[in-house]
Amino acid sequence: MDLLQRFKKVRVFMFDIDGVLTNGDILVLESGEMARVMNTKDGYALQLAVKHGYKIIIISGSAPSATQLRLNRLGIEEVHFQVKDKKVFVAALMEKRNMNAEEVLFMGDDLPDLPVFDLVSVSCCPADAVGDVQRAAQFVSIFPGGRGCVREVIEKVLRANDQWGVEPLIAST
């Protein structure tokens, strides 16, 4: 099956946070609080996918942060932090929810994300992912992490299904 056909079958998007939804930089403030930067273009695509009934699942090895509030405001309810073994976590999640690998896209940028590529139909990474991840990914975005790579893969899936740029009146259930 070619990549376009794989994009067309996607119904579930799974994304890492640091290096995918953010550029991977962490700003450490004087108070000790840490801040991340997220892209509004990625945010638009995420909320549009949610409105069209796609499932968005965020999986991160990092500790809970304010990024969860941002994601919740975009309509993303499923955010998992402090996941130590992403492959074991994703495999269990897919089995529990009866998810078919053909309907799952995963985007990661670093070595802890790499084992998940074996579980999904569409494995993706940002342009600035580490070399091992870029070599293993089926799709490498032209955009770096936190700078539009999430929008690019969501747009490809929605375009393949004639849903890009179309605001649904009521979100699918």
Short mmCIF file of C-alpha atoms in Angstrom, two decimals:
data_model
loop_
_atom_site.label_atom_id
_atom_site.label_comp_id
_atom_site.label_asym_id
_atom_site.label_seq_id
_atom_site.Cartn_x
_atom_site.Cartn_y
_atom_site.Cartn_z
CA MET A 1 0.00 0.00 0.00
CA ASP A 2 1.44 3.38 -0.93
CA LEU A 3 1.81 6.19 1.58
CA LEU A 4 -1.16 8.20 0.26
CA GLN A 5 -3.44 5.20 0.84
CA ARG A 6 -2.03 4.84 4.35
CA PHE A 7 -2.76 8.51 5.07
CA LYS A 8 -6.33 8.02 3.83
CA LYS A 9 -6.99 5.23 6.37
CA VAL A 10 -5.73 7.17 9.43
CA ARG A 11 -8.35 7.81 12.12
CA VAL A 12 -6.02 8.14 15.14
CA PHE A 13 -3.10 10.56 15.47
CA MET A 14 -0.50 9.96 18.18
CA PHE A 15 2.10 12.63 18.87
CA ASP A 16 5.06 13.09 21.18
CA ILE A 17 5.30 16.53 22.82
CA ASP A 18 8.94 17.66 23.10
CA GLY A 19 10.48 17.92 19.65
CA VAL A 20 7.17 17.32 17.82
CA LEU A 21 4.47 19.60 19.27
CA THR A 22 7.26 21.85 20.56
CA ASN A 23 10.67 22.63 19.12
CA GLY A 24 12.28 20.74 21.98
CA ASP A 25 13.62 23.83 23.71
CA ILE A 26 12.75 24.38 27.36
CA LEU A 27 12.94 27.88 28.78
CA VAL A 28 13.89 27.71 32.44
CA LEU A 29 12.54 30.76 34.25
CA GLU A 30 14.05 32.36 37.37
CA SER A 31 11.25 30.80 39.42
CA GLY A 32 12.36 27.34 38.28
CA GLU A 33 9.25 26.95 36.15
CA MET A 34 9.85 25.59 32.68
CA ALA A 35 8.09 26.85 29.56
CA ARG A 36 7.67 25.39 26.07
CA VAL A 37 6.62 27.01 22.81
CA MET A 38 3.85 25.55 20.64
CA ASN A 39 2.84 26.53 17.11
CA THR A 40 -0.58 28.05 16.33
CA LYS A 41 -0.65 26.45 12.87
CA ASP A 42 -0.23 23.04 14.50
CA GLY A 43 -2.97 24.05 16.94
CA TYR A 44 -5.40 24.92 14.15
CA ALA A 45 -4.85 21.56 12.47
CA LEU A 46 -5.24 19.68 15.76
CA GLN A 47 -8.58 21.31 16.59
CA LEU A 48 -9.81 20.79 13.02
CA ALA A 49 -8.96 17.08 13.20
CA VAL A 50 -10.83 16.82 16.52
CA LYS A 51 -13.87 18.54 14.97
CA HIS A 52 -13.80 15.99 12.15
CA GLY A 53 -13.90 13.16 14.69
CA TYR A 54 -10.29 12.04 14.56
CA LYS A 55 -8.81 10.79 17.82
CA ILE A 56 -5.73 12.67 19.01
CA ILE A 57 -3.55 10.97 21.62
CA ILE A 58 -0.51 12.67 23.11
CA ILE A 59 2.21 10.46 24.60
CA SER A 60 5.19 11.97 26.37
CA GLY A 61 8.01 10.78 28.56
CA SER A 62 8.16 14.19 30.21
CA ALA A 63 6.43 15.31 33.40
CA PRO A 64 2.99 16.94 33.32
CA SER A 65 3.11 20.56 32.26
CA ALA A 66 1.08 23.54 31.08
CA THR A 67 1.08 22.00 27.61
CA GLN A 68 -1.85 19.88 28.81
CA LEU A 69 -3.98 23.01 29.30
CA ARG A 70 -3.18 24.17 25.76
CA LEU A 71 -4.01 20.76 24.31
CA ASN A 72 -7.26 20.54 26.29
CA ARG A 73 -8.30 23.94 24.91
CA LEU A 74 -7.80 22.52 21.41
CA GLY A 75 -10.22 19.69 22.24
CA ILE A 76 -7.59 17.05 22.97
CA GLU A 77 -8.60 15.14 26.06
CA GLU A 78 -6.15 12.26 26.01
CA VAL A 79 -2.68 13.35 27.13
CA HIS A 80 -0.35 10.82 28.75
CA PHE A 81 2.77 12.05 30.59
CA GLN A 82 5.70 10.16 32.11
CA VAL A 83 5.36 7.21 29.76
CA LYS A 84 8.56 5.24 30.33
CA ASP A 85 8.20 2.66 27.54
CA LYS A 86 6.19 4.09 24.67
CA LYS A 87 6.06 0.84 22.69
CA VAL A 88 4.57 -1.11 25.61
CA PHE A 89 2.16 1.75 26.38
CA VAL A 90 0.96 2.16 22.77
CA ALA A 91 0.62 -1.61 22.22
CA ALA A 92 -1.53 -1.91 25.36
CA LEU A 93 -3.61 1.13 24.40
CA MET A 94 -4.21 -0.16 20.88
CA GLU A 95 -5.22 -3.59 22.19
CA LYS A 96 -7.51 -2.16 24.88
CA ARG A 97 -9.26 0.09 22.35
CA ASN A 98 -9.27 -2.46 19.53
CA MET A 99 -7.35 -0.05 17.29
CA ASN A 100 -6.26 -1.43 13.96
CA ALA A 101 -2.67 -0.47 13.11
CA GLU A 102 -3.87 0.70 9.67
CA GLU A 103 -5.77 3.58 11.28
CA VAL A 104 -2.93 4.87 13.48
CA LEU A 105 -0.32 7.53 12.64
CA PHE A 106 2.48 8.23 15.13
CA MET A 107 4.94 11.13 15.01
CA GLY A 108 8.06 11.11 17.16
CA ASP A 109 11.49 12.68 17.00
CA ASP A 110 13.92 10.79 19.21
CA LEU A 111 15.06 7.30 20.17
CA PRO A 112 12.31 6.61 22.78
CA ASP A 113 9.75 7.08 19.97
CA LEU A 114 11.42 4.73 17.50
CA PRO A 115 9.97 1.40 18.81
CA VAL A 116 6.41 2.71 18.31
CA PHE A 117 7.04 2.85 14.54
CA ASP A 118 6.72 -0.97 14.44
CA LEU A 119 3.15 -0.80 15.78
CA VAL A 120 1.51 1.71 13.44
CA SER A 121 0.72 2.02 9.75
CA VAL A 122 2.13 5.52 9.31
CA SER A 123 5.34 6.47 11.12
CA CYS A 124 6.36 10.12 10.86
CA CYS A 125 8.92 12.53 12.21
CA PRO A 126 9.82 16.22 12.01
CA ALA A 127 12.61 17.42 9.72
CA ASP A 128 14.94 17.85 12.70
CA ALA A 129 14.37 14.41 14.25
CA VAL A 130 17.49 12.43 15.11
CA GLY A 131 19.03 10.49 12.23
CA ASP A 132 17.91 7.03 13.36
CA VAL A 133 14.31 8.21 13.54
CA GLN A 134 14.48 9.92 10.14
CA ARG A 135 15.85 6.77 8.53
CA ALA A 136 13.08 4.61 10.06
CA ALA A 137 10.14 6.96 9.42
CA GLN A 138 7.87 6.40 6.45
CA PHE A 139 7.28 10.14 6.23
CA VAL A 140 9.71 12.92 7.19
CA SER A 141 8.08 16.34 7.40
CA ILE A 142 9.69 19.29 5.68
CA PHE A 143 9.05 21.23 8.92
CA PRO A 144 10.96 20.90 12.19
CA GLY A 145 9.35 20.06 15.51
CA GLY A 146 7.11 22.79 16.91
CA ARG A 147 7.16 24.59 13.56
CA GLY A 148 4.38 23.01 11.51
CA CYS A 149 5.25 19.31 11.25
CA VAL A 150 2.05 18.32 13.08
CA ARG A 151 -0.05 20.47 10.77
CA GLU A 152 1.63 18.93 7.74
CA VAL A 153 0.69 15.33 8.62
CA ILE A 154 -2.83 16.26 9.75
CA GLU A 155 -3.34 18.24 6.54
CA LYS A 156 -2.18 15.25 4.45
CA VAL A 157 -4.70 12.96 6.15
CA LEU A 158 -7.57 15.44 5.96
CA ARG A 159 -6.81 16.28 2.31
CA ALA A 160 -6.72 12.57 1.46
CA ASN A 161 -10.24 12.38 2.92
CA ASP A 162 -11.50 15.65 1.35
CA GLN A 163 -11.82 17.28 4.79
CA TRP A 164 -9.07 19.88 4.76
CA GLY A 165 -10.32 23.45 5.18
CA VAL A 166 -13.86 22.27 5.81
CA GLU A 167 -15.22 23.19 9.23
CA PRO A 168 -17.81 20.57 10.19
CA LEU A 169 -21.01 21.92 11.71
CA ILE A 170 -21.03 19.23 14.39
CA ALA A 171 -18.06 17.13 15.48
CA SER A 172 -18.31 13.44 14.66
CA THR A 173 -18.71 11.02 17.53
#
